[in-house]
Backbone as JSON, one array per atom type, in Angstrom:
{
  "sequence": "MVNSVLVLVLLVGMSVSGCVKVAKESKNSEIGTQQAKAMNCPGCDLSYSNLSYTRLNGANLKDANLSYAQLKNANLNGANLSGAQLTGANLTGANLNNANLNRANLSRAKLISAQLVNTKLISANLSGANFNGANLCNALMPDGTISHRGCE",
  "N": [[20.55, 0.27, 11.53], [22.86, -1.29, 11.43], [21.94, -3.95, 11.03], [20.85, -3.67, 8.46], [23.1, -3.14, 6.92], [24.41, -5.56, 7.13], [22.57, -7.12, 5.74], [22.96, -6.22, 3.07], [25.6, -6.99, 2.63], [25.3, -9.74, 2.75], [23.79, -10.1, 0.48], [25.53, -9.87, -1.66], [26.84, -11.75, -4.21], [25.18, -13.94, -3.68], [23.04, -16.82, -4.08], [20.0, -17.06, -6.03], [17.76, -17.93, -4.46], [18.61, -17.5, -1.8], [19.07, -14.79, -1.94], [16.52, -13.7, -2.4], [15.24, -14.41, -0.01], [16.75, -12.97, 1.95], [16.39, -10.4, 0.95], [13.65, -9.98, 1.31], [13.58, -9.81, 4.07], [14.79, -7.39, 4.36], [13.07, -5.39, 3.67], [11.9, -2.07, 3.61], [14.09, -1.26, 5.04], [17.02, 0.68, 5.7], [19.68, 0.73, 3.66], [21.94, 2.19, 2.98], [25.21, 3.58, 2.19], [26.71, 1.45, 1.23], [28.7, -0.85, -0.74], [27.89, -2.98, -3.41], [29.37, -4.58, -5.27], [29.37, -6.32, -8.31], [27.0, -7.63, -7.72], [24.89, -10.37, -7.79], [21.84, -11.09, -8.43], [19.45, -12.06, -9.81], [15.94, -11.87, -10.35], [15.34, -11.19, -7.74], [13.41, -10.01, -4.92], [13.23, -6.89, -4.16], [11.51, -4.93, -3.58], [10.22, -1.88, -2.31], [12.52, -1.42, -0.83], [15.21, 0.51, 0.63], [17.66, 1.65, -1.19], [19.18, 3.81, -1.63], [21.96, 5.79, -2.6], [23.58, 3.58, -2.86], [26.18, 1.58, -4.26], [25.87, -0.14, -7.07], [27.1, -0.93, -9.37], [27.42, -2.73, -12.35], [25.79, -4.76, -11.45], [23.75, -7.72, -11.5], [20.56, -7.65, -11.91], [18.48, -8.77, -13.23], [15.13, -9.2, -14.14], [14.37, -8.58, -11.55], [12.38, -7.46, -8.74], [11.89, -4.27, -8.09], [10.01, -2.51, -7.37], [8.73, 0.53, -6.21], [11.04, 1.0, -4.8], [13.64, 2.86, -3.15], [16.06, 4.45, -4.79], [17.67, 6.64, -4.9], [20.3, 8.57, -6.16], [21.8, 6.27, -6.54], [24.39, 4.13, -7.78], [24.2, 2.55, -10.66], [25.66, 1.9, -12.84], [26.21, 0.22, -15.81], [24.64, -1.9, -14.99], [22.56, -4.85, -15.16], [19.33, -4.67, -15.69], [17.33, -5.79, -17.08], [14.02, -6.57, -17.87], [13.23, -5.96, -15.29], [11.09, -4.96, -12.58], [10.26, -1.79, -11.93], [8.3, -0.11, -11.08], [7.07, 2.91, -9.94], [9.46, 3.42, -8.64], [12.06, 5.35, -7.07], [14.43, 6.92, -8.68], [15.9, 9.21, -8.64], [18.56, 11.24, -9.59], [20.14, 9.02, -10.04], [22.79, 6.94, -11.37], [22.6, 5.48, -14.28], [24.05, 4.9, -16.46], [25.05, 3.12, -19.35], [23.49, 0.96, -18.63], [21.34, -1.94, -18.83], [18.11, -1.82, -19.54], [16.19, -3.08, -20.96], [12.93, -4.14, -21.7], [12.13, -3.48, -19.13], [9.93, -2.37, -16.51], [9.18, 0.78, -15.99], [7.11, 2.35, -15.2], [5.6, 5.21, -13.85], [7.94, 5.82, -12.49], [10.48, 7.81, -10.88], [12.87, 9.6, -12.44], [14.36, 11.85, -12.18], [16.86, 14.1, -13.04], [18.53, 11.94, -13.54], [21.2, 9.9, -14.85], [21.38, 8.5, -17.93], [23.07, 7.69, -20.0], [23.92, 6.08, -22.97], [22.21, 3.99, -22.33], [20.16, 1.08, -22.52], [16.87, 0.81, -23.5], [15.0, -0.73, -24.81], [11.77, -1.78, -25.63], [10.9, -1.06, -23.09], [8.64, -0.07, -20.47], [7.64, 3.1, -20.13], [5.59, 4.65, -19.22], [4.17, 7.41, -17.67], [6.53, 7.96, -16.35], [8.96, 10.13, -14.85], [11.21, 12.13, -16.33], [12.48, 14.55, -15.92], [15.12, 16.75, -16.41], [16.85, 14.63, -16.87], [19.62, 12.89, -18.34], [19.72, 11.54, -21.4], [21.49, 10.85, -23.38], [22.41, 9.27, -26.3], [20.9, 7.07, -25.58], [19.16, 4.05, -26.12], [16.0, 3.96, -27.13], [12.58, 2.84, -26.22], [11.22, 2.43, -28.67], [13.24, 1.87, -30.42], [14.66, 4.01, -31.4], [17.42, 6.36, -31.2], [18.19, 8.42, -28.54], [18.95, 11.89, -28.29], [18.89, 13.58, -26.26], [20.36, 15.61, -23.95], [22.87, 15.31, -24.99], [25.8, 17.04, -25.75]],
  "CA": [[21.43, 0.41, 10.4], [23.81, -2.4, 11.42], [21.29, -5.09, 10.4], [20.67, -3.44, 7.04], [24.4, -3.29, 6.27], [24.61, -7.0, 7.08], [21.73, -7.62, 4.66], [23.6, -5.92, 1.8], [26.79, -7.83, 2.54], [24.82, -11.08, 2.46], [23.26, -10.15, -0.87], [26.6, -9.92, -2.65], [27.24, -13.07, -4.65], [24.31, -15.01, -3.2], [22.16, -17.47, -5.04], [18.69, -16.41, -6.13], [16.88, -18.25, -3.34], [19.1, -16.79, -0.63], [18.91, -13.36, -2.18], [15.12, -13.35, -2.21], [14.95, -14.52, 1.42], [17.35, -11.85, 2.65], [15.78, -9.17, 0.46], [12.35, -9.82, 1.97], [13.84, -9.39, 5.43], [15.32, -6.03, 4.36], [12.07, -4.42, 3.22], [11.8, -0.82, 4.35], [15.29, -0.97, 5.82], [17.91, 1.62, 5.04], [20.93, 0.03, 3.44], [23.0, 3.18, 3.06], [26.19, 3.82, 1.13], [27.57, 0.29, 1.05], [28.95, -1.26, -2.11], [27.5, -4.35, -3.76], [30.01, -4.82, -6.55], [29.1, -7.6, -8.95], [25.84, -8.26, -7.09], [24.22, -11.3, -8.68], [20.58, -11.33, -7.75], [18.33, -12.04, -10.75], [14.65, -12.28, -9.8], [15.21, -10.81, -6.32], [12.34, -9.11, -4.51], [13.77, -5.77, -3.41], [10.47, -3.9, -3.6], [10.12, -0.99, -1.13], [13.81, -1.31, -0.14], [15.94, 1.76, 0.5], [18.99, 1.4, -1.74], [19.73, 5.12, -2.0], [23.42, 5.99, -2.49], [24.28, 2.3, -2.93], [26.94, 1.33, -5.48], [25.45, -1.42, -7.64], [27.62, -0.97, -10.73], [27.62, -4.06, -12.9], [24.94, -5.74, -10.78], [22.79, -8.48, -12.29], [19.24, -7.58, -11.28], [17.55, -9.15, -14.29], [13.8, -9.64, -13.68], [14.19, -8.28, -10.12], [11.27, -6.59, -8.37], [12.37, -3.08, -7.38], [8.87, -1.6, -7.32], [8.69, 1.51, -5.11], [12.33, 1.06, -4.1], [14.34, 4.14, -3.11], [17.37, 4.28, -5.42], [18.19, 7.99, -5.13], [21.75, 8.68, -6.28], [22.45, 4.96, -6.59], [25.25, 3.92, -8.95], [23.82, 1.33, -11.36], [26.39, 1.94, -14.1], [26.45, -1.09, -16.39], [23.82, -2.94, -14.36], [21.57, -5.55, -15.96], [18.0, -4.55, -15.1], [16.38, -6.19, -18.11], [12.82, -7.22, -17.34], [13.01, -5.6, -13.88], [9.92, -4.17, -12.21], [10.68, -0.56, -11.25], [7.11, 0.71, -10.97], [7.07, 3.86, -8.82], [10.78, 3.52, -8.0], [12.66, 6.69, -7.05], [15.79, 6.85, -9.22], [16.36, 10.59, -8.76], [20.0, 11.4, -9.54], [20.84, 7.73, -10.17], [23.67, 6.72, -12.5], [22.18, 4.3, -15.03], [24.83, 4.87, -17.7], [25.41, 1.8, -19.88], [22.66, -0.09, -18.02], [20.39, -2.64, -19.69], [16.75, -1.73, -19.01], [15.27, -3.64, -21.95], [11.7, -4.77, -21.18], [11.89, -3.08, -17.73], [8.73, -1.59, -16.26], [9.53, 2.01, -15.28], [5.92, 3.19, -15.11], [5.52, 6.11, -12.7], [9.24, 5.94, -11.82], [11.1, 9.14, -10.87], [14.24, 9.57, -12.95], [14.73, 13.27, -12.22], [18.31, 14.33, -13.08], [19.26, 10.68, -13.64], [22.11, 9.74, -15.98], [21.06, 7.3, -18.7], [23.9, 7.75, -21.21], [24.14, 4.75, -23.59], [21.35, 3.0, -21.67], [19.25, 0.35, -23.41], [15.49, 0.86, -23.01], [14.16, -1.37, -25.82], [10.51, -2.36, -25.14], [10.64, -0.69, -21.69], [7.41, 0.68, -20.21], [8.01, 4.38, -19.53], [4.37, 5.44, -19.03], [4.09, 8.19, -16.43], [7.85, 8.16, -15.74], [9.39, 11.52, -14.82], [12.59, 12.24, -16.78], [12.9, 15.96, -15.86], [16.55, 16.96, -16.19], [17.63, 13.41, -17.08], [20.51, 12.84, -19.51], [19.45, 10.33, -22.17], [22.36, 10.92, -24.55], [22.67, 7.98, -26.96], [20.09, 5.97, -25.01], [18.34, 3.33, -27.08], [14.66, 4.13, -26.6], [11.68, 1.69, -26.39], [10.84, 2.23, -30.07], [14.43, 1.58, -31.2], [15.38, 5.23, -31.8], [18.5, 6.79, -30.31], [17.92, 9.73, -27.97], [20.06, 12.85, -28.26], [18.61, 14.47, -25.15], [21.47, 15.73, -23.01], [24.15, 15.27, -25.71], [26.31, 18.39, -26.05]],
  "C": [[22.4, -0.76, 10.32], [23.2, -3.61, 10.72], [21.16, -4.89, 8.9], [21.99, -3.53, 6.29], [24.71, -4.78, 6.13], [23.8, -7.59, 5.93], [22.41, -7.41, 3.32], [24.83, -6.8, 1.6], [26.38, -9.25, 2.18], [24.3, -11.2, 1.03], [24.34, -10.35, -1.92], [26.97, -11.37, -2.94], [26.36, -14.22, -4.19], [23.54, -15.65, -4.33], [20.81, -16.77, -5.03], [17.84, -16.69, -4.91], [17.32, -17.52, -2.07], [18.89, -15.3, -0.74], [17.47, -12.93, -1.92], [14.77, -13.39, -0.73], [15.49, -13.32, 2.18], [16.7, -10.54, 2.23], [14.44, -8.93, 1.13], [12.53, -9.35, 3.41], [14.29, -7.94, 5.49], [14.31, -4.98, 3.94], [12.0, -3.25, 4.18], [13.01, -0.53, 5.22], [16.16, -0.01, 5.01], [19.26, 0.97, 4.9], [22.12, 0.98, 3.43], [23.99, 3.13, 1.92], [27.13, 2.63, 0.9], [27.71, -0.06, -0.42], [28.56, -2.72, -2.31], [28.05, -4.66, -5.14], [29.69, -6.23, -7.04], [27.98, -8.36, -8.24], [25.14, -9.14, -8.12], [22.93, -11.73, -8.01], [19.4, -11.28, -8.73], [17.06, -12.55, -10.09], [14.43, -11.91, -8.35], [13.99, -9.92, -6.09], [12.94, -8.06, -3.59], [12.77, -4.62, -3.38], [10.43, -3.18, -2.25], [11.43, -0.87, -0.35], [14.41, 0.08, -0.33], [17.37, 1.44, 0.1], [19.63, 2.71, -2.19], [21.21, 5.18, -1.69], [24.22, 4.69, -2.55], [24.99, 2.16, -4.27], [26.62, -0.07, -5.97], [25.96, -1.55, -9.07], [27.9, -2.41, -11.15], [26.74, -5.14, -12.29], [24.03, -6.46, -11.77], [21.48, -8.53, -11.51], [18.15, -7.88, -12.31], [16.27, -9.71, -13.66], [13.56, -9.42, -12.18], [12.98, -7.38, -9.91], [11.83, -5.47, -7.5], [11.24, -2.04, -7.32], [8.9, -0.77, -6.04], [9.96, 1.53, -4.27], [12.89, 2.48, -4.17], [15.76, 3.89, -3.62], [17.98, 5.65, -5.74], [19.71, 7.97, -5.11], [22.49, 7.35, -6.23], [23.3, 4.88, -7.85], [24.92, 2.55, -9.53], [24.49, 1.28, -12.73], [26.67, 0.52, -14.58], [25.63, -2.22, -15.81], [22.87, -3.58, -15.37], [20.24, -5.53, -15.21], [16.94, -4.95, -16.13], [15.22, -6.95, -17.47], [12.49, -6.87, -15.9], [11.72, -4.79, -13.72], [10.39, -2.99, -11.37], [9.51, 0.41, -11.12], [7.21, 1.6, -9.73], [8.4, 3.99, -8.1], [11.3, 4.95, -8.08], [14.13, 6.56, -7.43], [16.35, 8.26, -9.44], [17.88, 10.65, -8.6], [20.8, 10.12, -9.7], [21.71, 7.7, -11.42], [23.27, 5.39, -13.13], [22.91, 4.24, -16.37], [25.18, 3.43, -18.05], [24.6, 0.65, -19.28], [21.74, -0.72, -19.07], [19.03, -2.63, -18.99], [15.75, -2.23, -20.04], [14.14, -4.38, -21.26], [11.42, -4.44, -19.7], [10.59, -2.27, -17.65], [9.1, -0.4, -15.37], [8.31, 2.92, -15.15], [5.89, 3.92, -13.78], [6.82, 6.23, -11.9], [9.72, 7.39, -11.89], [12.55, 8.99, -11.29], [14.75, 10.99, -13.11], [16.26, 13.39, -12.09], [19.12, 13.04, -13.1], [20.14, 10.68, -14.89], [21.82, 8.41, -16.66], [21.81, 7.3, -20.03], [24.17, 6.32, -21.68], [23.32, 3.64, -22.94], [20.41, 2.37, -22.69], [17.87, 0.29, -22.77], [14.52, 0.2, -24.0], [12.97, -2.06, -25.14], [10.25, -2.09, -23.65], [9.32, 0.07, -21.6], [7.79, 1.95, -19.46], [6.78, 5.24, -19.22], [4.34, 6.11, -17.65], [5.42, 8.39, -15.74], [8.26, 9.62, -15.87], [10.89, 11.58, -15.13], [13.08, 13.69, -16.74], [14.38, 16.05, -15.53], [17.42, 15.75, -16.41], [18.47, 13.51, -18.35], [20.31, 11.49, -20.19], [20.31, 10.26, -23.43], [22.71, 9.51, -25.05], [21.95, 6.79, -26.32], [19.26, 5.36, -26.13], [16.94, 3.24, -26.51], [13.76, 2.92, -26.9], [11.32, 1.39, -27.84], [12.04, 1.98, -30.98], [15.2, 2.81, -31.67], [16.46, 5.54, -30.77], [18.19, 8.2, -29.84], [19.18, 10.59, -28.04], [19.85, 13.85, -27.13], [19.77, 14.45, -24.15], [22.83, 15.66, -23.68], [24.58, 16.7, -26.01], [27.71, 18.32, -26.56]]
}
C-alpha cells in the first residue's frame, strides 16, 4: 500500500510522459483513498488500476486509458474524461457530476448507482453499460438529448 500511495502522489501535476511511466508501474495496485486534486494526466494509461474511493475531482484525464479500472465510489466531479477509454471500468457509486465524458468509450462499464448529474456524454459509446440506479438528471446524452432520469 505504501508504494501505491507514492504512485498517486507522483501522478499529481506530472507531465504526460512521467504520468504514463508511473501509471504503468501502478497497474493492479491499490491506491486507496488518497486525493489527486487537479490531477493533470491526459493520455495516461491507468488501465486495470484500482482507483476506488480516490478523489479525482477536476482531474484532466482527457484521452486516458482507464479500461477495466476499479473506480468504485471515486469522486470524479467536474473531471475531464473526454475521449477516455473506460471499457469494462467499474464506476459503481462514483460521483461523475459535471464531468465531461464526450466521446468516451463506456462500453460494458458498470455505473450502478453512479451520480451523473449535469454530465456531458455527447458521442459517448454506452453499449452494454450498466446504469442501474444511476442518477442522470440533466445529463447531456450521446444523441444530444437531455436526460431527466433521477430528477425529482
